[in-house]
Structures are given as C-alpha cells and as structure tokens.
mmCIF file of C-alpha atoms in Angstrom:
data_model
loop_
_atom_site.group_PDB
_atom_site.id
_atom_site.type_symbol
_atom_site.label_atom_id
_atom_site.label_comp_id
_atom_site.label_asym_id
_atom_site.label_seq_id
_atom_site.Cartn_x
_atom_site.Cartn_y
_atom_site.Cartn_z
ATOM 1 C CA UNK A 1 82.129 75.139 157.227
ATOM 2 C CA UNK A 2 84.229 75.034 153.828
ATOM 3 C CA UNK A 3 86.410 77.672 152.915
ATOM 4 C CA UNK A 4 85.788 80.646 149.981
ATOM 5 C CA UNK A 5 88.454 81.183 148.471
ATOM 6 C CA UNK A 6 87.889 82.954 144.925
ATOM 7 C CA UNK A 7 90.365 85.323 142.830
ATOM 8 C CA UNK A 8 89.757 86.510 139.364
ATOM 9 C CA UNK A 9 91.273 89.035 136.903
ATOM 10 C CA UNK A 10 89.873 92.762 136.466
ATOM 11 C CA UNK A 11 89.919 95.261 134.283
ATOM 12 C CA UNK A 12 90.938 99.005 135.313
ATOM 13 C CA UNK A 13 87.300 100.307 135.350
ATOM 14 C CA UNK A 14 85.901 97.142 136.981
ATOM 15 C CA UNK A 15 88.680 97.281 139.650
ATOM 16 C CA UNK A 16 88.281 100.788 140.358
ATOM 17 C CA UNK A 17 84.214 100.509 140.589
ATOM 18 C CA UNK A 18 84.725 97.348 143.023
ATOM 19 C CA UNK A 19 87.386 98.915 145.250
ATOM 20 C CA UNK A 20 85.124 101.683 145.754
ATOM 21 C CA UNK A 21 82.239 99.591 146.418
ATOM 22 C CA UNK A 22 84.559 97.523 149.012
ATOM 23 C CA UNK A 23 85.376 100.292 150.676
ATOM 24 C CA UNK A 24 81.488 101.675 150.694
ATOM 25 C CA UNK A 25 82.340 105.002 148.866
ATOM 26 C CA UNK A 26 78.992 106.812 148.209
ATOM 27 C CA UNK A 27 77.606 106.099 145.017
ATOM 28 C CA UNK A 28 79.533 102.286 144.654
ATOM 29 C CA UNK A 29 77.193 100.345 147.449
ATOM 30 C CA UNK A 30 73.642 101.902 147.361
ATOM 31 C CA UNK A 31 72.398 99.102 145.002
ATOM 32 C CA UNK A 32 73.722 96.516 147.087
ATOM 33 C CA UNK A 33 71.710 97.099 150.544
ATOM 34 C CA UNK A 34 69.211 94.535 151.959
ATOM 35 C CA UNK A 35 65.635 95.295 151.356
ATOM 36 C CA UNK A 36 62.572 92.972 151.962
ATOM 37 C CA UNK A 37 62.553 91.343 148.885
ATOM 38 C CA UNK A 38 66.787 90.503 148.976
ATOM 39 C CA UNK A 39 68.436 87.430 150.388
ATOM 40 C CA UNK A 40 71.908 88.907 151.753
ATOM 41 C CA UNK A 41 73.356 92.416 150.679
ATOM 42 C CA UNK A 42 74.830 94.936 152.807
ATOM 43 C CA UNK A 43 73.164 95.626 155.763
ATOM 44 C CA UNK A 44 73.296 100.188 156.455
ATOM 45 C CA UNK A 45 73.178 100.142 160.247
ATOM 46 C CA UNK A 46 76.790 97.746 160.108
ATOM 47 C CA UNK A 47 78.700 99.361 157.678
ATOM 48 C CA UNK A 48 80.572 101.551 160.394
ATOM 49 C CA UNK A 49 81.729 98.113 161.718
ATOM 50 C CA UNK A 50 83.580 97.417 158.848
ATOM 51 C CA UNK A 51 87.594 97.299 158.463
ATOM 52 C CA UNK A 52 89.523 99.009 156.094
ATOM 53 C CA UNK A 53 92.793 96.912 155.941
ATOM 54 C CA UNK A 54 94.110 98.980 153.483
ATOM 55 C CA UNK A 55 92.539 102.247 152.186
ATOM 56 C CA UNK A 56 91.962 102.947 148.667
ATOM 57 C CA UNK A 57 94.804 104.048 146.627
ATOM 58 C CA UNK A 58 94.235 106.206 143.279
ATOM 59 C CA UNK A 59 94.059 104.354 140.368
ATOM 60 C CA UNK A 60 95.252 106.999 138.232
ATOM 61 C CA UNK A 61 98.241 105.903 136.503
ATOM 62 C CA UNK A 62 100.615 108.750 137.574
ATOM 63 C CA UNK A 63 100.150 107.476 141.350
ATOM 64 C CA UNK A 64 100.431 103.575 141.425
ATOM 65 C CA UNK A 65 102.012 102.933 137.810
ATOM 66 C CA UNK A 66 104.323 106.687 137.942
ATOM 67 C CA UNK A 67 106.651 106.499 135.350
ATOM 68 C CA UNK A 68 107.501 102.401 134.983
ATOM 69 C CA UNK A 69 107.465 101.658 131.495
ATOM 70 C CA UNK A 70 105.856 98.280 130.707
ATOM 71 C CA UNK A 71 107.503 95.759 129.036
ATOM 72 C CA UNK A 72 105.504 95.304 125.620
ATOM 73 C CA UNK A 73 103.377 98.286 126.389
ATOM 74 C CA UNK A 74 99.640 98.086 127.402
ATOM 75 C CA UNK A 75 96.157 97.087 125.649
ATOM 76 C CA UNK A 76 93.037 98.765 126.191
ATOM 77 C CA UNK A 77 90.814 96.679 128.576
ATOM 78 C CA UNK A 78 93.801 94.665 129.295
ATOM 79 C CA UNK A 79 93.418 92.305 132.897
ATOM 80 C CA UNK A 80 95.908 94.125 135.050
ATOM 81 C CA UNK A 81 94.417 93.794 138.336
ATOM 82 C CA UNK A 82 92.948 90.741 140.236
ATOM 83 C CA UNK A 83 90.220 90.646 143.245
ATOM 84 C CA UNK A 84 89.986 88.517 145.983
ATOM 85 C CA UNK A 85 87.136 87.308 148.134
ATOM 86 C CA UNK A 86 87.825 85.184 151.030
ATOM 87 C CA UNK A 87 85.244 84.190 154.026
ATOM 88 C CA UNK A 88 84.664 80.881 156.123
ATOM 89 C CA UNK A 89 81.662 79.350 155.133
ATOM 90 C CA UNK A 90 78.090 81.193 154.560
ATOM 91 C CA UNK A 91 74.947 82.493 156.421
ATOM 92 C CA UNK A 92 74.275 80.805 159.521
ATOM 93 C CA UNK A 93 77.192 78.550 159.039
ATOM 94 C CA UNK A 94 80.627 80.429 159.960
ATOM 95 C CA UNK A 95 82.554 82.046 161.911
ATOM 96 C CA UNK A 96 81.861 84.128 165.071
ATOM 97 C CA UNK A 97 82.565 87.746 164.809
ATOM 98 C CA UNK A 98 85.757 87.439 166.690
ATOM 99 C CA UNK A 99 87.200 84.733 165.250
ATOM 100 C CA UNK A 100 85.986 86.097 161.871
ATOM 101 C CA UNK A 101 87.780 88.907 162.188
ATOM 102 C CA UNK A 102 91.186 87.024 163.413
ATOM 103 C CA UNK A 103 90.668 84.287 160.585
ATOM 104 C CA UNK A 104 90.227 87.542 157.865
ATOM 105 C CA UNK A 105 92.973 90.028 159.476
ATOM 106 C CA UNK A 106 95.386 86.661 159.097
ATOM 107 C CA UNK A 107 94.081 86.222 155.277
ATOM 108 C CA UNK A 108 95.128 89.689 154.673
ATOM 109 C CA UNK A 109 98.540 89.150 155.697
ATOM 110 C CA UNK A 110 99.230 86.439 153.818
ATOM 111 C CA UNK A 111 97.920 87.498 150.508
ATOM 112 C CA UNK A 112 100.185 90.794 151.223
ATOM 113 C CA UNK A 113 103.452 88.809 152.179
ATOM 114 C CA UNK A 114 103.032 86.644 149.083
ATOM 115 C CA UNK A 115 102.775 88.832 146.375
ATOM 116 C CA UNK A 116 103.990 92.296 147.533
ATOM 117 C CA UNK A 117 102.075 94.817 150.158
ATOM 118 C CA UNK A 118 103.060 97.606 147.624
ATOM 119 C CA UNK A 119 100.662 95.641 144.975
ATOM 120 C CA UNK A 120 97.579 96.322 147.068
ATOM 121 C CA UNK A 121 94.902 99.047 146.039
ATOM 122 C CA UNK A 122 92.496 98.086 148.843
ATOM 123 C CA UNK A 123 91.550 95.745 151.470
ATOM 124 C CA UNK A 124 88.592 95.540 153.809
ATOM 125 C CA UNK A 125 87.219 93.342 156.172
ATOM 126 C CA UNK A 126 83.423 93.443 155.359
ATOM 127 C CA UNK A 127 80.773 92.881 158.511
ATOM 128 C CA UNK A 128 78.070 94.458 156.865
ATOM 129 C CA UNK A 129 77.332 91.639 155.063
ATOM 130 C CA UNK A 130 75.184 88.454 155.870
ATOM 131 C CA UNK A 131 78.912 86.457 156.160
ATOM 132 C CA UNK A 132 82.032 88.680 157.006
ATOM 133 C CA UNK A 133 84.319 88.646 154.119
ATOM 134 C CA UNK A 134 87.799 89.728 153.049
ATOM 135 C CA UNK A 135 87.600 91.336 149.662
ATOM 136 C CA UNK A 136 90.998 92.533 148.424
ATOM 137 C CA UNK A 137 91.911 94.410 144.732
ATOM 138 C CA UNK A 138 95.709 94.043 143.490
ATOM 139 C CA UNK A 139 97.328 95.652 141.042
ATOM 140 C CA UNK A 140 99.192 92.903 138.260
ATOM 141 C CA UNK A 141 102.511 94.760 138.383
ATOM 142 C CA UNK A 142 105.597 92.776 139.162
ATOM 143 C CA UNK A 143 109.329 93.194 137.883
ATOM 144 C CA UNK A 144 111.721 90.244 136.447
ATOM 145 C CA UNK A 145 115.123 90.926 134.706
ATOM 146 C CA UNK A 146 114.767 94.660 135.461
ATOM 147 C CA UNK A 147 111.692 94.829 133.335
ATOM 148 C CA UNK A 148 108.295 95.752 134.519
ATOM 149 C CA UNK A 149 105.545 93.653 133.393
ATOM 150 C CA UNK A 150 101.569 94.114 133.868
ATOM 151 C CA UNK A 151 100.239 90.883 134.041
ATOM 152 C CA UNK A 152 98.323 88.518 135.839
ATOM 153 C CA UNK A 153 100.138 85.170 134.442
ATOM 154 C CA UNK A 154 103.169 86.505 135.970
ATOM 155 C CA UNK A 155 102.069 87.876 139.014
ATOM 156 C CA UNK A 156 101.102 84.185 139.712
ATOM 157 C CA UNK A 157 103.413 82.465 138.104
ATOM 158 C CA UNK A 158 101.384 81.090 134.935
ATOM 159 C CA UNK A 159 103.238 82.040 131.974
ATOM 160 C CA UNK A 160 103.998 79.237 129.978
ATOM 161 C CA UNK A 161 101.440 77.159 131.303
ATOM 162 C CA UNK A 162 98.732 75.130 129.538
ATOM 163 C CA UNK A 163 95.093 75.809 130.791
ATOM 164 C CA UNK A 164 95.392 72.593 132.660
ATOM 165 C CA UNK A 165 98.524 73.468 134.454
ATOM 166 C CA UNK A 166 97.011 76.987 135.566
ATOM 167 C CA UNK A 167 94.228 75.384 137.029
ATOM 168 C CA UNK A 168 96.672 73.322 139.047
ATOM 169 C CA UNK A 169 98.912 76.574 140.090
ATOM 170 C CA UNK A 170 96.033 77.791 140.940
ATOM 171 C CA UNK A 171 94.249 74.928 143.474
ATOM 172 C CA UNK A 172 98.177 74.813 144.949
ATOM 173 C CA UNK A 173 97.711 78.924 145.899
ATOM 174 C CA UNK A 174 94.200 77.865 147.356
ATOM 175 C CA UNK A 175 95.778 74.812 149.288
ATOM 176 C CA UNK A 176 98.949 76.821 150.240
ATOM 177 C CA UNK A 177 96.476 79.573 152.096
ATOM 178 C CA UNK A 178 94.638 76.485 153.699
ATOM 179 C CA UNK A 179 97.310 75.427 155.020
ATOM 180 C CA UNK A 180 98.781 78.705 156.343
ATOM 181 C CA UNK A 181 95.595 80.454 157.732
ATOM 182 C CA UNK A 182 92.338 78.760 157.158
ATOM 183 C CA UNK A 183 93.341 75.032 158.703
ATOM 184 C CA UNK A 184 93.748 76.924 162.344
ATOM 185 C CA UNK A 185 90.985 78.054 162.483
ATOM 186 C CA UNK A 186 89.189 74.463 161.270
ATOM 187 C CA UNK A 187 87.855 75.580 158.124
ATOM 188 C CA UNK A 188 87.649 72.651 155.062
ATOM 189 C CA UNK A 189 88.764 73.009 151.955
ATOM 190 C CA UNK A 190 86.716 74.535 149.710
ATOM 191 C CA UNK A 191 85.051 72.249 146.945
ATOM 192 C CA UNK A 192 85.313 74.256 144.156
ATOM 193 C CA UNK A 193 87.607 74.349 141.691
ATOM 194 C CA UNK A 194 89.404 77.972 140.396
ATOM 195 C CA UNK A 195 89.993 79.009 137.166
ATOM 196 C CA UNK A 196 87.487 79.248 134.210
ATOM 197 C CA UNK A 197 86.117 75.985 135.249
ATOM 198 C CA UNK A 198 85.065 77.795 138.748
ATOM 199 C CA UNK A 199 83.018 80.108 136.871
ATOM 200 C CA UNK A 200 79.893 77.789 136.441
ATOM 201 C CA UNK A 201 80.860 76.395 139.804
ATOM 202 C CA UNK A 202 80.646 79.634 141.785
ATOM 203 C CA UNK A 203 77.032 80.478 139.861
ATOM 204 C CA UNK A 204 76.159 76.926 141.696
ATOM 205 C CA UNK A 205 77.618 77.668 144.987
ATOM 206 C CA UNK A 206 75.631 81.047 144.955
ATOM 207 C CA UNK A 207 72.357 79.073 143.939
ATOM 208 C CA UNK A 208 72.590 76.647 146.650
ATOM 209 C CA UNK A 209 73.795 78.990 149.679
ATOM 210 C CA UNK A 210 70.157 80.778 148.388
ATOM 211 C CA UNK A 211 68.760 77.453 148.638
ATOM 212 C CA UNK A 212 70.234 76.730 152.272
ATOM 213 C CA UNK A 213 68.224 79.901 152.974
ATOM 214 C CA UNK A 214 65.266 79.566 151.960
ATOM 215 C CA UNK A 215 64.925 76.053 153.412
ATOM 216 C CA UNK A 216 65.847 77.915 157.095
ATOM 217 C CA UNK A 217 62.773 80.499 156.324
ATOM 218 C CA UNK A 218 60.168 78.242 154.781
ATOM 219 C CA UNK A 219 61.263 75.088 155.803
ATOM 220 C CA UNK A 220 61.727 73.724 151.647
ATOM 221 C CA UNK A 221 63.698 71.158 152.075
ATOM 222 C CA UNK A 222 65.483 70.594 148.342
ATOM 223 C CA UNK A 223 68.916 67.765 149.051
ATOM 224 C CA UNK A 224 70.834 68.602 145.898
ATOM 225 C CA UNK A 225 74.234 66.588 147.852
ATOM 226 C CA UNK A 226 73.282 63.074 147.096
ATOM 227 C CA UNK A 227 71.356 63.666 143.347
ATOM 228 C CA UNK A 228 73.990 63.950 140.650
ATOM 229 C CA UNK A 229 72.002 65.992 138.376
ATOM 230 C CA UNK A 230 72.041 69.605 137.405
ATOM 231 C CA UNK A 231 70.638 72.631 138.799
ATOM 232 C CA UNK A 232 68.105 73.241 136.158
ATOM 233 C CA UNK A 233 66.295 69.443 137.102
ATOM 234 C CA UNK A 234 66.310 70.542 140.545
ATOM 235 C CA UNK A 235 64.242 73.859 140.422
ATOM 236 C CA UNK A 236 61.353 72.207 139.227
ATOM 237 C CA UNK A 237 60.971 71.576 142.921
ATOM 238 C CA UNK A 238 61.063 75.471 143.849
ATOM 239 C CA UNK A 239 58.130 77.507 143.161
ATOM 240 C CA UNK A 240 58.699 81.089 141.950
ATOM 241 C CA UNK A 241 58.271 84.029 144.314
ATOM 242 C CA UNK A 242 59.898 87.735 144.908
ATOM 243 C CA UNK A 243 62.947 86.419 146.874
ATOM 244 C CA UNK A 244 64.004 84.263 144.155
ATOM 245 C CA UNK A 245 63.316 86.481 140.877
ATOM 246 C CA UNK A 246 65.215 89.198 142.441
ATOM 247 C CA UNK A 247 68.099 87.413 144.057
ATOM 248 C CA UNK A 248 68.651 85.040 140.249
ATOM 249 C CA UNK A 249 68.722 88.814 138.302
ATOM 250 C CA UNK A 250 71.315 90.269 140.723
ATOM 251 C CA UNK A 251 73.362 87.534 140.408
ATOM 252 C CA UNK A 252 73.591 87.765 136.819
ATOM 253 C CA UNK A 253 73.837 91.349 137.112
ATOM 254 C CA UNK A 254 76.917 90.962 139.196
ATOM 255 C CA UNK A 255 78.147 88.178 136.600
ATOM 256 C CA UNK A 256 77.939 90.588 133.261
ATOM 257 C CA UNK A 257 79.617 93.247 135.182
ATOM 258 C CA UNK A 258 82.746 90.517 135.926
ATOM 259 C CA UNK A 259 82.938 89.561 132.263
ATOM 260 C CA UNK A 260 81.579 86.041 133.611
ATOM 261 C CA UNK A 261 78.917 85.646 130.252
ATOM 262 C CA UNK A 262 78.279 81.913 130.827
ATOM 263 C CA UNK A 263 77.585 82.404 134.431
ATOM 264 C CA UNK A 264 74.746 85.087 133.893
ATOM 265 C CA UNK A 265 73.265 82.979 131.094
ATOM 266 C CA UNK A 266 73.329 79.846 133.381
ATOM 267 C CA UNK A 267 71.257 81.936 135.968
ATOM 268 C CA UNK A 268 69.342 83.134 133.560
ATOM 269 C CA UNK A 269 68.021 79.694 132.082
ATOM 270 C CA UNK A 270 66.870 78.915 135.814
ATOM 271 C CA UNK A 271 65.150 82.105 136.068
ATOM 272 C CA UNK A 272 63.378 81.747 132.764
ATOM 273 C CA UNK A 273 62.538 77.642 133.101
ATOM 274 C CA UNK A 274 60.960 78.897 136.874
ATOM 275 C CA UNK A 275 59.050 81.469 135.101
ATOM 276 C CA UNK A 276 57.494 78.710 132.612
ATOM 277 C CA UNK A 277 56.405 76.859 135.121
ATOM 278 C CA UNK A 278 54.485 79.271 137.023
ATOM 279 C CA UNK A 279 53.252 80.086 133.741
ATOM 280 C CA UNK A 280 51.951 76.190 133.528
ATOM 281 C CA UNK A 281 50.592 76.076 136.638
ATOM 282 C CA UNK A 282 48.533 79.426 136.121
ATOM 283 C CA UNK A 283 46.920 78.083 133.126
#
C-alpha cells in the first residue's frame, strides 16, 4: 500500500468550513455521507468512532492571532493556513484498524513536533470513512527576527525559492515523514508528486482508486499501470452509470471549493466525453 501524503494552502473561510467538517460539526458533513448511489463518504453509524486529536480552536482572530501584529500586514483571501491529509493506502488496501490508528496517532505527532503544536486548529483521526485518515488544519503563523509573519512559504521554509526548488522542499517534507513514521509501519512511498504539479495528479489518483472499485463490484477490469496514455483515452472503456456521474461531480465539487480550477475541469472533460458516448451508443 503507498502512502497519502497531501498538504495544500487554505484560505480563512475554507479552513474554517473544513475544520468543522473534520471534526463532523452539524451542518459541515451532511453532504458528505454514503448513500446508494456514492463510492466512499462518511459512513453515520462510525462517526462516534472517530478521534479528535486536537479539538477545534476559534478562528476568530482575537483567539489564535490576539494582538501579534503581522509583519507587512494582511490581504484579503490571503493563504494563511494549510491542511493536511494523511492515510496508508485506499479501500480494501490498508491498514487494519489498529495499526491505522497507531500509524495516524504517530503522523499527528510528527506534523505537531515539526512545525509547532501551538500552530494547530484541529486534528482528527477519521474512521468514518471508507480508509481511516488523518486530516489536520494549521494556522501559517511563525516568528523570525522578532517579527511575526503569516505565511505559508515560511512556515515551510520556501521563501526565496524558485517553483522548482519548492517542489523539491516539498518531496524532502514527504520523504522526511516516510522515513520517521510511515516506513515502520511498511507503507511505500507515495507516487505522486506535491506542489501545483500534484494537483492534476491527485484528480488521477482519485479517478483510479474509483476505478479499483468498481472493478471489485463489477468485476471491469480497466489496467491503466502498463498503458502510458491519459485518463481521457482510457474511459472510453467505462460505460456511464449513477456511481460514476455522481462520484466525477463531487469530486469537482470538492476541487472548486479548494481553489484547484484545473482539477475540476479535468474531471469535468471525463464526465462530459462519458456522457457523449452514451449519447452515441443511444442513437
């Protein structure tokens, strides 16, 4: 099983709404629960299982900002928070419970030792879900030269740094944690690259764990790992149904709400080529 390991920058209103939703406050998670025409989602009767690692703090700015005065002041939709989602694997193919919740606890600790437990606004260990998951939101506050800085390039050391060069930093946080906490518990590497090139790649990832799924329940076998060609040659093999439809729009739901616009379009164009071909086949 191959490690997820994904981090991106938030706004305030998108970390707030995904904290909540973490942490299943009423009105954040409703949307999200399995039904008969969903692959994954969060299943009601587990929810009580889950672990809150770290409870929700207010996001107001008088409680986790109080009087700090930012160096260069702030910008309106500005990215000064970052979320994390770590699990081993996906669907049938992880972790058992116990070790799941070992491998997760141990994530938590190390994300809190290496960039400041104060920095937390919420961590939970999620087992309502069809793979347990850690998903964790930080605030981007840290504090060099006795100034106080909210930013994500500095939080994680990027400032200065070409695109390249980030995307670097970044695969060296990702090998750092597989080293630490993931290789004990004999978890790969994940495959996927982070940074704005791991955009497109997480929208595949996503497409093909759906793909390992439906394969299990209707025995469609569709072996994308030798065929170097994209996802949109490969659907002509699926046909359209419920499952799919609803699964490719929540996923590009999801990926609007993130800010990730070439990821929901990429969905989209699958959705939309599947469509014309039922279309074709009707006629």
């Amino acid at each position: 099983m191959k490690l997820v390991f994904d981090f991106k920058g938030l706004t305030k209103k998108q970390a707030w709404g995904i904290a909540r939703h973490n942490e299943r406050v009423k009105g954040f998670y409703e949307s999200n629960l399995i039904s008969k025409n969903k692959i994954g989602g969060i299943d009601l009767n587990k929810i009580s299982n889950n672990l809150v690692l770290t409870k929700i703090k207010s996001f107001k700015d008088e409680d986790w900002l109080r009087d700090k005065k930012i160096a260069g002041g702030r910008q309106k939709n500005a990215i000064e928070f970052t979320g994390w989602v770590i699990q081993a694997g996906g669907l049938n193919n992880t972790l058992n419970k116990e070790d799941s919740i070992a491998f997760l606890t141990k994530a938590d600790k190390w994300i809190k030792n290496k960039f400041v437990e104060e920095s937390i606004m919420g961590s939970v260990i999620q087992l309502d879900e069809v793979t347990p998951q850690l998903q964790i939101v930080m605030n981007n506050l840290s504090t060099d030269n006795n100034k106080n800085y909210l930013s994500a390039k500095r939080k994680f050391g990027y400032q200065g740094l070409t695109q390249k060069q980030v995307r670097i930093k970044a695969k060296e946080i990702q090998n750092d944690f597989w080293n630490d906490v993931a290789k004990e518990f004999k978890i790969e590497k994940p495959s996927k690259e982070l940074g704005e090139k791991g955009k497109v790649e997480q929208a595949t990832w996503q497409f093909q764990k759906m793909l390992s799924y439906i394969e299990q329940q209707k025995k469609k076998v569709v072996d994308l790992s030798n065929q170097k060609i994209s996802l949109k040659e490969n659907i002509s093999q699926l046909k359209l149904d419920s499952n799919i439809e609803y699964r490719l729009k929540k996923l590009s739901s999801k990926a609007v709400a993130r800010g990730e616009f070439e990821t929901a379009k990429e969905l989209m164009d699958i959705l939309e080529i599947l469509n014309k071909k039922e279309k074709n086949k009707s006629r």
